[in-house]
Amino acid sequence: KSDGTVWASGGNTDGQLGDGTTTNRTTPAQVTGLSNVVALSAGHYHSFALKSDGTVWAWGFNGYGQLGDGTTLNRSTPGQVSGLSNVVAFGVGYSPTLALKNDGTVWAWGQNYYGQLGDGTMTERHTPGQIIGLSNVVALSAGTGYSLALKSDGTVWAWGSNGNGVLGDGTMTDRHTPVHVS
């Protein structure tokens, strides 16, 4: 809402409505404890909010650490994503979760089965880690098992699952670090 509060309705099996319960809602209920919110995104049974102070808050399903709080415990109320500040945008997919900081760096956390965290590994992360070698990013997006970034020079970079050639690098090979889209 224009006052910076967040309201949610629908399925709530994992606390993704953020109202402190796991009760489904057919009418909107206010998300507990959030104010000054400037952006929202919903993932796969989890939700995220960006506050005007540049912090990111998350709640709902956390089976792969995608809430970024250092655990794999579901949350029915918002909790701050650990170690992130100066965030200007984020991308939420099934997994991973990405954050773009005001210095043009990208941070990622959550499931990493296909290398979608871009850190050169397939290791799941429960807190944000910087994607090394990716700078001057102005926009990003997270999909199901892959991620995309637009740099200020107009180039697009992709990493993670490359089924059906979705990364656009001319192959169908999964990429564990960002590659330039041809």
Coordinates of C-alpha atoms in Angstrom, one line a residue:
K1 CA 0.0 0.0 0.0
S2 CA 1.1 3.6 -0.4
D3 CA 1.7 3.8 3.4
G4 CA 4.5 1.1 3.0
T5 CA 2.6 -1.7 4.6
V6 CA 2.1 -5.1 2.9
W7 CA -1.0 -7.2 2.7
A8 CA -1.4 -10.8 1.4
S9 CA -4.0 -13.4 0.7
G10 CA -4.1 -17.0 -0.6
G11 CA -2.4 -20.2 0.3
N12 CA -0.3 -20.1 3.5
T13 CA 1.0 -23.6 4.1
D14 CA 4.6 -22.4 4.8
G15 CA 3.8 -19.0 6.3
Q16 CA 4.3 -17.2 3.0
L17 CA 1.6 -14.7 3.8
G18 CA 3.7 -13.4 6.7
D19 CA 0.8 -12.9 9.2
G20 CA 2.3 -15.2 11.9
T21 CA 0.1 -18.1 10.9
T22 CA -0.2 -20.9 8.4
T23 CA -3.9 -20.2 7.8
N24 CA -5.0 -19.8 4.2
R25 CA -6.7 -16.3 3.6
T26 CA -9.4 -15.5 1.1
T27 CA -9.1 -11.8 2.0
P28 CA -5.9 -9.8 2.5
A29 CA -4.2 -9.8 6.0
Q30 CA -1.4 -7.4 6.9
V31 CA 2.1 -8.9 6.9
T32 CA 3.4 -8.6 10.5
G33 CA 6.0 -6.0 11.4
L34 CA 6.7 -4.5 8.0
S35 CA 6.7 -0.8 7.1
N36 CA 8.4 1.5 4.6
V37 CA 8.3 -1.2 1.9
V38 CA 9.1 -0.1 -1.6
A39 CA 9.2 -3.4 -3.6
L40 CA 7.8 -6.9 -3.3
S41 CA 8.3 -10.3 -4.9
A42 CA 6.9 -13.7 -4.4
G43 CA 8.8 -16.9 -5.0
H44 CA 7.8 -20.6 -4.6
Y45 CA 6.0 -20.5 -1.3
H46 CA 8.1 -17.6 0.0
S47 CA 7.9 -13.8 -0.2
F48 CA 10.4 -10.9 -0.1
A49 CA 10.2 -7.2 0.6
L50 CA 12.7 -4.4 0.0
K51 CA 12.5 -1.6 2.5
S52 CA 13.4 2.1 1.8
D53 CA 16.5 1.7 4.0
G54 CA 17.9 -0.9 1.5
T55 CA 17.3 -4.0 3.7
V56 CA 15.6 -7.1 2.4
W57 CA 13.1 -9.1 4.5
A58 CA 11.8 -12.6 3.8
W59 CA 9.3 -15.1 5.0
G60 CA 7.7 -18.5 4.1
F61 CA 9.3 -21.7 2.8
N62 CA 13.0 -22.0 3.6
G63 CA 13.9 -25.5 2.7
Y64 CA 17.0 -24.5 0.8
G65 CA 18.0 -21.4 2.8
Q66 CA 16.4 -19.1 0.3
L67 CA 15.2 -16.7 3.1
G68 CA 18.9 -15.9 3.7
D69 CA 18.7 -16.0 7.5
G70 CA 21.3 -18.7 8.0
T71 CA 18.7 -21.5 8.6
T72 CA 16.4 -23.8 6.7
L73 CA 13.5 -23.1 9.0
N74 CA 10.3 -21.8 7.5
R75 CA 9.2 -18.4 8.8
S76 CA 5.6 -17.2 9.2
T77 CA 6.7 -13.6 9.9
P78 CA 9.3 -11.5 8.1
G79 CA 13.0 -11.8 9.1
Q80 CA 15.8 -9.7 7.7
V81 CA 18.1 -11.3 5.2
S82 CA 21.5 -11.6 6.9
G83 CA 24.3 -9.2 5.9
L84 CA 22.6 -7.3 3.2
S85 CA 22.3 -3.5 3.0
N86 CA 22.1 -0.9 0.2
V87 CA 19.9 -3.2 -1.9
V88 CA 18.1 -1.5 -4.8
A89 CA 16.5 -4.5 -6.5
F90 CA 16.1 -8.2 -6.1
G91 CA 15.1 -11.3 -8.1
V92 CA 13.1 -14.2 -6.6
G93 CA 12.6 -17.5 -8.4
Y94 CA 12.0 -21.0 -7.2
S95 CA 15.6 -20.8 -6.2
P96 CA 17.9 -18.8 -6.2
T97 CA 17.3 -15.5 -4.6
L98 CA 19.3 -12.5 -5.9
A99 CA 20.0 -9.0 -4.6
L100 CA 21.4 -6.0 -6.5
K101 CA 23.3 -3.5 -4.4
N102 CA 23.7 0.1 -5.2
D103 CA 27.4 -0.5 -6.1
G104 CA 26.3 -2.8 -9.0
T105 CA 27.3 -6.0 -7.3
V106 CA 25.0 -9.1 -7.2
W107 CA 24.5 -11.3 -4.2
A108 CA 22.9 -14.8 -4.2
W109 CA 21.7 -17.5 -1.9
G110 CA 19.5 -20.6 -1.7
Q111 CA 19.5 -23.8 -3.7
N112 CA 22.5 -24.3 -6.0
Y113 CA 21.9 -27.6 -7.7
Y114 CA 22.7 -26.2 -11.1
G115 CA 25.2 -23.6 -10.1
Q116 CA 22.5 -20.9 -10.1
L117 CA 24.2 -19.0 -7.3
G118 CA 27.1 -18.2 -9.8
D119 CA 29.8 -18.8 -7.2
G120 CA 31.5 -21.6 -9.2
T121 CA 30.1 -24.4 -6.9
M122 CA 27.0 -26.4 -6.5
T123 CA 26.9 -25.8 -2.7
E124 CA 23.7 -24.5 -1.2
R125 CA 24.0 -21.1 0.6
H126 CA 21.8 -20.0 3.5
T127 CA 23.2 -16.5 3.6
P128 CA 24.0 -14.1 0.7
G129 CA 27.3 -14.4 -1.1
Q130 CA 28.7 -12.1 -3.7
I131 CA 28.9 -13.3 -7.3
I132 CA 32.5 -12.6 -8.0
G133 CA 33.4 -11.1 -11.4
L134 CA 30.0 -9.6 -12.0
S135 CA 29.9 -5.8 -11.6
N136 CA 28.1 -2.8 -13.0
V137 CA 24.8 -4.7 -13.0
V138 CA 21.7 -2.5 -13.4
A139 CA 18.9 -5.2 -13.5
L140 CA 18.5 -8.9 -12.7
S141 CA 16.1 -11.8 -12.7
A142 CA 15.9 -15.2 -11.1
G143 CA 14.2 -18.2 -12.8
T144 CA 13.8 -21.8 -11.9
G145 CA 17.4 -22.9 -11.5
Y146 CA 19.0 -20.1 -13.5
S147 CA 19.7 -16.4 -13.2
L148 CA 20.2 -13.4 -15.5
A149 CA 21.9 -10.0 -15.1
L150 CA 21.9 -6.9 -17.3
K151 CA 25.1 -4.8 -17.1
S152 CA 25.3 -1.0 -17.7
D153 CA 27.1 -1.7 -21.0
G154 CA 24.0 -3.4 -22.3
T155 CA 25.4 -7.0 -22.1
V156 CA 23.4 -9.8 -20.6
W157 CA 25.0 -12.5 -18.4
A158 CA 23.5 -15.8 -17.4
W159 CA 24.3 -18.8 -15.2
G160 CA 22.8 -22.0 -13.7
S161 CA 20.6 -24.6 -15.5
N162 CA 20.9 -24.5 -19.2
G163 CA 18.3 -27.0 -20.2
N164 CA 17.1 -26.3 -23.8
G165 CA 19.8 -23.6 -24.1
V166 CA 18.0 -21.1 -21.9
L167 CA 21.2 -19.3 -21.0
G168 CA 21.7 -18.3 -24.6
D169 CA 25.4 -19.2 -24.8
G170 CA 25.1 -21.6 -27.7
T171 CA 25.2 -24.7 -25.5
M172 CA 23.0 -26.8 -23.2
T173 CA 25.8 -27.0 -20.5
D174 CA 24.9 -25.8 -17.0
R175 CA 27.1 -22.8 -16.0
H176 CA 28.3 -22.3 -12.4
T177 CA 29.6 -18.8 -13.1
P178 CA 28.1 -16.0 -15.3
V179 CA 28.6 -16.3 -19.0
H180 CA 28.0 -13.7 -21.7
V181 CA 24.8 -14.3 -23.6
S182 CA 25.7 -14.4 -27.3

